[in-house]
Structure formats: structure tokens, C-alpha cells
């Protein structure tokens, strides 16, 4: 059962090895070229165009762009870090390096499965990334990142009802050179980046190779591996009125939790592999570490014939950092609300509580714990510390040619990923919920575009795309020391075909009208097998569960449950936008856009049946979702381009939202269910200001002061959303009881009401070099992680601040930067899992604390 058809590890490992070898050889070749380059050390400006030759403008799109300097300043390691500094972009990463959930302007889905279908399209260069396993790939040798907010009906290959995030990597330019960057920071962080460009055939063939390696020790202490807790004091020695007594109580509580007899040989381990009482075990002391690498080589062929441009991109990487360790808060699900468990019994279902949240009351009473920050969010007690193993490989071929006013572009892509992670999903030292997730995926995509721009007032684009994505998953879900476990396997297939056309008419320099439409066909199929098994305590052996002695089939293995589900749908998206430019530097646009997202199937099915009375099986597909958007935009430049303003006001009618809710299947544990919420409304305002107030007015030393301010307001609420819970257990009998959760009027998940983001940079140029102080900040209002809007399942408002000081040595290409990220050491949550119904617990994925370090960069 554990050998599947999608395995291709050996060929990919070979290709990655060759890729790194190419980068190494390129490095030495470029170094020798640089030694003979008479222009070495002279700064040059390179202007990049879109690889496909885009004829249509982006004046009417709400876009935020991060250049390489901005990415570096905010310390972005992946696109989730970009979201913290982008109003109305929310990317949540409860796992270490995979399965993000993406929201733009409140549109998205909290689906963490391998088959998640995002409303936000993610592109690396021009290749659409369908699998969530690879969407958090490292940012290295990046030219810029574009965030297009709002439904994207045309232009890009895959329809996106929320928006698009596009990572644009550096392409070969025909100029040899090498960039090397080394970083050392807090928690023994070491980052090494290298990029090398070679010219293989002058003006024709060039290659750029880049690689990054990142390591950092864990930020969170695992007290179960700390020698300070190996010998618990006697209860009579604990005096809560003194600091020593408080510390002794913590030691006592941790020892009692970590080193009990039940934990010395867990049921998932062979005999003797568990812990030794009062001595600790084989778990790590520092968890949530980072260990990954990535590499890329781009071979570019440019020919004067038809202005042809071909780019072959090979890329890949690995993650071997820890799977996330969570912080636990005890909670109860009472009727339709989640509440903290009362002190002193604020424990999970296994009577565990996080001891550092219980030692701060000098009078001996315990505080009511509502979040992990009352204690130390960077300490915990964990019996399982494993890696989140991710392997990635991909390739793409992008080619374009020009025939007069016409340009044709082809984008061919292949992406492969494998994820193998073992999660400690009980956030405790008890082996209660140790989930194993293994999935492999690959996708093939082909996109063709034809652009026309004859400088005659007309421009248009027609195109088509085909995507095939296949997933093979093997997951294991135990529920306690003795309870049954679920062994789940499924395959999931996605086929997407779309055709679109976009037309722009500009009868004068002051007015243009753009309209376009897309026709989509989505097909999805899931085949799932669920087996009920038991784990033998002490040996870890997994055996089929058998019918009990009261059954007519007593002693026989319970047969597997099968679920097959398929969905197909046609849908259209489109837009019409009018833009008026009365004077240079001023334009206003008004438009309507329809976004469409295809049907989806829930693969988080632990029990496919029996079917509920009100709704079908958990594997039943949900309908497509639709976003109807009206948006007005205004942009202006004045005072000699010292001030640039951009604003947008928009309204969404968000229909048939695809939402993960809770289902109580008859006789089963409450499980995630994928349903359609009827309707939500989104009203919002965004504004950006780019200020260079001293440009041309002040002395050259100080005239480059640069201020950027961005602000957003979002009013996003469900207007028709009722979820039905049914078939709950009552006593010893199965009694059907219907309960309705009415979320109408609640705030949409991951939609902060206010956001205020910006930076101040002041380059100071002297004959001794350039000094650039820079201050970045981000404020985001509170967000809810569930439609119930429980105050326990949310993140409050957060201020983040980064500080950076960069010094560039004149004429050397060398710069040194000192930096601090999360300057004020804010404690906040990346995401929250509500397990109150299942385990009387809420799990917090706590974000990193303050970090700081030095970066040395050399360019030659």
C-alpha cells in the first residue's frame, strides 16, 4: 500500500545534482571573465520586460510590486513574509514550509489539504503553481514580486477569483557577473546566496544559475528534552510565594507531564525506544528550526530572426526543517461558541496543560488562559519532533517570437513535489494525535498567447491554457492511545482548460476601453480508501480493526470504505473597464469584473459515510464560487513626480463561497466538511502614496528621501451562511439532533478591517560610499480564523517593525547591512487550529520572535 505510481525521486535527484554542478562550473567561469572585464565595478541599469511580450497595459489593475531591495529589507524568505507587508493580502502558514492558505480582499479558502484549490493564483515567472506544497518555495535571485488584487479574469493562464501573486526571477541579460551574499543572525541563522551569469555565445546564448542555502536552529525550547527538568522536586517543597517556588512548580509540572510511565515507551515506537523516566529521551531540545536549499538555472537563447526569445528554466529544492510544534490552549465547545476551559482545569482531553501558563499567580490561583502569550509561547512539551520533508523539482520552457505587430508566446511547465511530514498535532507530550501526511504531486501545463499591438488604437490578446495535476496521498490519523486510527489513501486529479480574449480600444490619448472574457472548463476526480486500524501499544504495529464479539462477523477485519467523487463545470469570467486620462499623470478608471472558481472536492475525509440526513456524503463536490466586482481607481502624479498617489474603491458580491465548516457525521468524530456558503459582501478602500519630497530641492546628499505609505479598509461579512450540525451522539444511543450555526453577519475569515503599511528609506551618498537607513512597518487589524468569529480563534491586531542600515563601499560592489526584524518582539499567531470539539484544545502556530543579524554582499 505504501508504494505508489507517482514516485520519481531518483531522476529528480539526478537532475538537481546536475543543476548544482552547472551552477558551480558557471561560478568559476564567471569569475575568470570578471577578472578580464574592463567595466567591472561600474553600476549599470538593466530594464526587464515580460518574457511573453505583454501588449496590454496594467493601468486599471490594483497592483503592488516588491523589488529585490524591498524583499531584502523586510527579510522575506517566501511569499508569506510578503503578505505581512501587503494590505489586503493574507497568507497563513500553520505548517513549516508547505500548504499555505491565501486570501486577497477576504476571498480565499482555509483548506490545508494536498488537493487545496486556492482562489489566489501563484506564478513563478510564467508557470502557474497549482500544488500548495511548492507555493512557499524560497525567494532567491528574485527580480520582483507582483501582487494583483481583485479578480483576474483574463491575461494570465489560470483564472483567479481573488487575485494573483507572481514571482519574477532574474533572467540572463548577456552580461557576465557574480553575486554572493552571506548572512549570520540570531538563533545561529546562516543564509548563503550565490548567482552567476555566463555568456556562452555572444549576443545569442547566456545562462544564469543561482542557489540558496538556509539553516537556523529552533526558536522554541522543548522542555521534555531539557536537563533542568529531569529531577522533579517533591510537591511539599513547592512554595508559590517565592520565585524559587514558582520555578519549582514549573519543573514539577513539566516533569509530571513529560516523564510519566505512559510516555516512556509510546505506542508508536518499538520497545525500548521511548524515554527513560527522569532522564529525557531522544527528542530535540530546540524545535521549529529551518534547514532548506533551492537552486535554479536558466538558459536563454535570443535570435534576431523574428526577435525570438527562448528560456529554459530548471529549478528545485528541499526542506528538512522541523514540522511545526504548536502552543496549546485548553478550550470547550459549548453550543455555538468556543470558550476557555475554566481554571484550574484548563486542560485538554488527556488532562495536559501548558505549565508555563499556570505559574504566574502569587496567591496560588490560576489565570484563565485565552491565548499562549500569558506564558512563554516559545517553550513547550513535545514527545514527537520530526522533519517536514519536502522535495521539489520543476522545469519550464518559455518562448516568444514577433511577426510585425503580432507576438506569439508559448509557456510549457512541469512541476513535481513530494511531502512527508509527521505532525505532533496534540501539542503535548502525550502520543495522542500524531498525524502522518505523505503526498506526491505533479502537474503539466501548456499555455499559448497571441498578442497584437499595431499602434493604431487597438491592442488585443487571445490565448488558451491546459493544466493537468495529479496527487497521490497516504495519510495516517490516530486518535489516542487505545482508540481506533484511520489509514487514508486517495488520488486526486485536476484537469483545467480555458480560452480567453482581451481587447483594448484607445480612440484618443485620453480615453481607453478594455474588455475581455474567459471560458473555463474544470474537471476534478477523487478516489479515496479509508481503513480502520489499531496500533499495538509498545510495538507500534498497525493491524486492521476487527468486528467485535457481538457482531455476526466477529473476528473478521472491518473492510475498507471507498469513496469516489467527480465534478465537472463550465464557467465564464470577464471584465469591462473604462479609463480616462484628462492630463498627463492623472487617470481614473471604472470597471466590472466577474471572477469564477471551479468546483472542489474535500479530500479531508476520515469517514466517507454514512450520509447525513441534511447533506450528502463528505466527499460530495461543492459548486463553483463567483465574485462580481465593481471597482473605481484613481491615480495621480504631481509636484514633478515627487508625489504619486493611487487609490481604489471596490464592492464584491461573493456568491457560493467554498468554505471548510464542521460536520458531525453519525457515530463519528466531528470532521472538516467542504460546503457552499450562500453569499458574502465585501466593501473596501485602498490607497498608496509614494513620496520623494526632497527630490531636486535639497542638496544631493539628502535629496533621495523616500517615503511609501499604504492603507486599506475592508468591510467583509457573510450575508447568508448557515451551517447544519446533525446526528450527534446522545448517551449510549445514536439520536439525531439538528443544530444550526448561523454565521450571517459575521466577519469573513482572514479579512482585517484596517491595515497600514509603509517604509522610510534615506540613501545618503558621499565620496566614502552610500549609507541607507531604512525603517519598514506594518499594522494589521485582528483577523478571525473561523466563520464563528470566536475570540479564541483569532489573531489580534499586530504591529511589525523592521530596521535596516546598509553601507555600500564605493567602486567595490561590496555592501554590509545590519538588520533587525520584528523590532519590538511582537508575539503573534500565524494561524490557529480549533480542536475544541475533538480534544478540548486550540493550537497556535506562533510566529518567530525578534531576529537580527549582518549580511555581507559582493557583486563582481
PDB file of C-alpha atoms in Angstrom, residues 52-157:
ATOM      1  CA  UNK A  52       5.886  36.812 -23.134  1.00  0.00           C
ATOM      2  CA  UNK A  53       5.739  40.301 -24.561  1.00  0.00           C
ATOM      3  CA  UNK A  54       2.634  41.805 -22.988  1.00  0.00           C
ATOM      4  CA  UNK A  55       0.818  44.226 -25.313  1.00  0.00           C
ATOM      5  CA  UNK A  56      -1.944  45.251 -22.934  1.00  0.00           C
ATOM      6  CA  UNK A  57      -1.480  47.748 -20.120  1.00  0.00           C
ATOM      7  CA  UNK A  58      -1.923  47.257 -16.368  1.00  0.00           C
ATOM      8  CA  UNK A  59      -3.163  50.782 -15.650  1.00  0.00           C
ATOM      9  CA  UNK A  60      -6.535  49.503 -14.487  1.00  0.00           C
ATOM     10  CA  UNK A  61      -5.283  46.774 -12.111  1.00  0.00           C
ATOM     11  CA  UNK A  62      -4.685  47.219  -8.377  1.00  0.00           C
ATOM     12  CA  UNK A  63      -1.078  46.066  -8.194  1.00  0.00           C
ATOM     13  CA  UNK A  64       1.609  46.212  -5.503  1.00  0.00           C
ATOM     14  CA  UNK A  65       5.164  45.424  -6.541  1.00  0.00           C
ATOM     15  CA  UNK A  66       8.151  44.482  -4.376  1.00  0.00           C
ATOM     16  CA  UNK A  67      11.567  44.932  -5.950  1.00  0.00           C
ATOM     17  CA  UNK A  68      14.638  42.993  -4.814  1.00  0.00           C
ATOM     18  CA  UNK A  69      15.659  45.708  -2.346  1.00  0.00           C
ATOM     19  CA  UNK A  70      12.228  45.763  -0.723  1.00  0.00           C
ATOM     20  CA  UNK A  71      12.161  41.953  -0.458  1.00  0.00           C
ATOM     21  CA  UNK A  72      15.522  42.009   1.267  1.00  0.00           C
ATOM     22  CA  UNK A  73      14.556  44.860   3.604  1.00  0.00           C
ATOM     23  CA  UNK A  74      11.548  43.026   5.054  1.00  0.00           C
ATOM     24  CA  UNK A  75      13.503  39.767   5.296  1.00  0.00           C
ATOM     25  CA  UNK A  76      11.118  37.836   3.073  1.00  0.00           C
ATOM     26  CA  UNK A  77      12.065  34.164   2.822  1.00  0.00           C
ATOM     27  CA  UNK A  78       8.848  33.226   0.992  1.00  0.00           C
ATOM     28  CA  UNK A  79       5.625  34.842  -0.194  1.00  0.00           C
ATOM     29  CA  UNK A  80       4.050  34.527   3.268  1.00  0.00           C
ATOM     30  CA  UNK A  81       6.529  37.137   4.504  1.00  0.00           C
ATOM     31  CA  UNK A  82       5.408  39.436   1.687  1.00  0.00           C
ATOM     32  CA  UNK A  83       1.819  39.216   2.932  1.00  0.00           C
ATOM     33  CA  UNK A  84       2.711  40.771   6.282  1.00  0.00           C
ATOM     34  CA  UNK A  85       3.628  43.967   4.405  1.00  0.00           C
ATOM     35  CA  UNK A  86       0.799  43.957   1.829  1.00  0.00           C
ATOM     36  CA  UNK A  87      -2.611  45.396   2.706  1.00  0.00           C
ATOM     37  CA  UNK A  88      -5.480  43.013   1.917  1.00  0.00           C
ATOM     38  CA  UNK A  89      -3.144  40.059   1.243  1.00  0.00           C
ATOM     39  CA  UNK A  90      -3.275  37.322   3.884  1.00  0.00           C
ATOM     40  CA  UNK A  91      -1.104  34.205   3.573  1.00  0.00           C
ATOM     41  CA  UNK A  92      -1.333  31.848   6.533  1.00  0.00           C
ATOM     42  CA  UNK A  93       1.339  29.199   7.121  1.00  0.00           C
ATOM     43  CA  UNK A  94       0.473  26.907  10.050  1.00  0.00           C
ATOM     44  CA  UNK A  95       2.940  24.309   8.762  1.00  0.00           C
ATOM     45  CA  UNK A  96       6.655  24.836   8.332  1.00  0.00           C
ATOM     46  CA  UNK A  97       7.155  25.132   4.583  1.00  0.00           C
ATOM     47  CA  UNK A  98       4.029  23.913   2.810  1.00  0.00           C
ATOM     48  CA  UNK A  99       0.254  24.193   2.439  1.00  0.00           C
ATOM     49  CA  UNK A 100      -0.312  27.931   2.817  1.00  0.00           C
ATOM     50  CA  UNK A 101      -3.785  29.434   2.608  1.00  0.00           C
ATOM     51  CA  UNK A 102      -4.045  32.624   0.537  1.00  0.00           C
ATOM     52  CA  UNK A 103      -6.662  35.367   0.747  1.00  0.00           C
ATOM     53  CA  UNK A 104      -6.921  38.667  -1.125  1.00  0.00           C
ATOM     54  CA  UNK A 105      -9.579  41.154  -0.019  1.00  0.00           C
ATOM     55  CA  UNK A 106     -11.261  38.417   2.034  1.00  0.00           C
ATOM     56  CA  UNK A 107     -11.583  35.969  -0.869  1.00  0.00           C
ATOM     57  CA  UNK A 108      -9.971  32.556  -0.292  1.00  0.00           C
ATOM     58  CA  UNK A 109     -10.380  29.178   1.411  1.00  0.00           C
ATOM     59  CA  UNK A 110      -8.872  27.684   4.596  1.00  0.00           C
ATOM     60  CA  UNK A 111      -8.082  24.304   3.062  1.00  0.00           C
ATOM     61  CA  UNK A 112      -4.774  22.787   4.208  1.00  0.00           C
ATOM     62  CA  UNK A 113      -5.067  19.532   2.262  1.00  0.00           C
ATOM     63  CA  UNK A 114      -2.748  18.468  -0.535  1.00  0.00           C
ATOM     64  CA  UNK A 115      -5.590  18.984  -3.007  1.00  0.00           C
ATOM     65  CA  UNK A 116      -6.371  22.532  -1.881  1.00  0.00           C
ATOM     66  CA  UNK A 117      -7.745  24.726  -4.646  1.00  0.00           C
ATOM     67  CA  UNK A 118      -6.773  28.329  -3.973  1.00  0.00           C
ATOM     68  CA  UNK A 119      -8.694  31.377  -5.120  1.00  0.00           C
ATOM     69  CA  UNK A 120      -5.330  33.138  -5.449  1.00  0.00           C
ATOM     70  CA  UNK A 121      -3.165  32.109  -8.396  1.00  0.00           C
ATOM     71  CA  UNK A 122       0.568  31.816  -7.658  1.00  0.00           C
ATOM     72  CA  UNK A 123       3.045  32.057 -10.522  1.00  0.00           C
ATOM     73  CA  UNK A 124       6.784  31.595 -10.562  1.00  0.00           C
ATOM     74  CA  UNK A 125       7.753  33.525 -13.662  1.00  0.00           C
ATOM     75  CA  UNK A 126       5.035  32.457 -16.094  1.00  0.00           C
ATOM     76  CA  UNK A 127       4.327  28.988 -14.684  1.00  0.00           C
ATOM     77  CA  UNK A 128       1.199  28.518 -12.597  1.00  0.00           C
ATOM     78  CA  UNK A 129       1.843  26.652  -9.314  1.00  0.00           C
ATOM     79  CA  UNK A 130      -1.208  24.517  -8.572  1.00  0.00           C
ATOM     80  CA  UNK A 131       0.125  22.399  -5.705  1.00  0.00           C
ATOM     81  CA  UNK A 132       0.238  24.098  -2.281  1.00  0.00           C
ATOM     82  CA  UNK A 133       3.326  22.050  -1.420  1.00  0.00           C
ATOM     83  CA  UNK A 134       5.537  24.212  -3.643  1.00  0.00           C
ATOM     84  CA  UNK A 135       3.917  27.619  -3.249  1.00  0.00           C
ATOM     85  CA  UNK A 136       6.237  28.585  -0.375  1.00  0.00           C
ATOM     86  CA  UNK A 137       9.411  27.935  -2.340  1.00  0.00           C
ATOM     87  CA  UNK A 138      12.330  30.128  -1.375  1.00  0.00           C
ATOM     88  CA  UNK A 139      12.780  33.637  -2.712  1.00  0.00           C
ATOM     89  CA  UNK A 140      16.288  33.863  -4.102  1.00  0.00           C
ATOM     90  CA  UNK A 141      17.749  35.781  -7.019  1.00  0.00           C
ATOM     91  CA  UNK A 142      14.342  37.439  -7.386  1.00  0.00           C
ATOM     92  CA  UNK A 143      13.765  40.456  -9.604  1.00  0.00           C
ATOM     93  CA  UNK A 144      10.390  41.428  -8.146  1.00  0.00           C
ATOM     94  CA  UNK A 145       7.082  40.162  -6.820  1.00  0.00           C
ATOM     95  CA  UNK A 146       3.756  41.422  -8.123  1.00  0.00           C
ATOM     96  CA  UNK A 147       0.515  41.212  -6.155  1.00  0.00           C
ATOM     97  CA  UNK A 148      -2.534  41.812  -8.366  1.00  0.00           C
ATOM     98  CA  UNK A 149      -5.540  42.383  -6.091  1.00  0.00           C
ATOM     99  CA  UNK A 150      -9.026  41.601  -7.311  1.00  0.00           C
ATOM    100  CA  UNK A 151     -10.453  39.002  -9.723  1.00  0.00           C
ATOM    101  CA  UNK A 152      -8.149  38.324 -12.673  1.00  0.00           C
ATOM    102  CA  UNK A 153     -10.417  37.240 -15.476  1.00  0.00           C
ATOM    103  CA  UNK A 154      -8.022  37.417 -18.435  1.00  0.00           C
ATOM    104  CA  UNK A 155      -4.341  37.805 -19.404  1.00  0.00           C
ATOM    105  CA  UNK A 156      -2.869  35.083 -17.184  1.00  0.00           C
ATOM    106  CA  UNK A 157      -3.277  31.409 -17.921  1.00  0.00           C
TER     107      UNK A 157
END
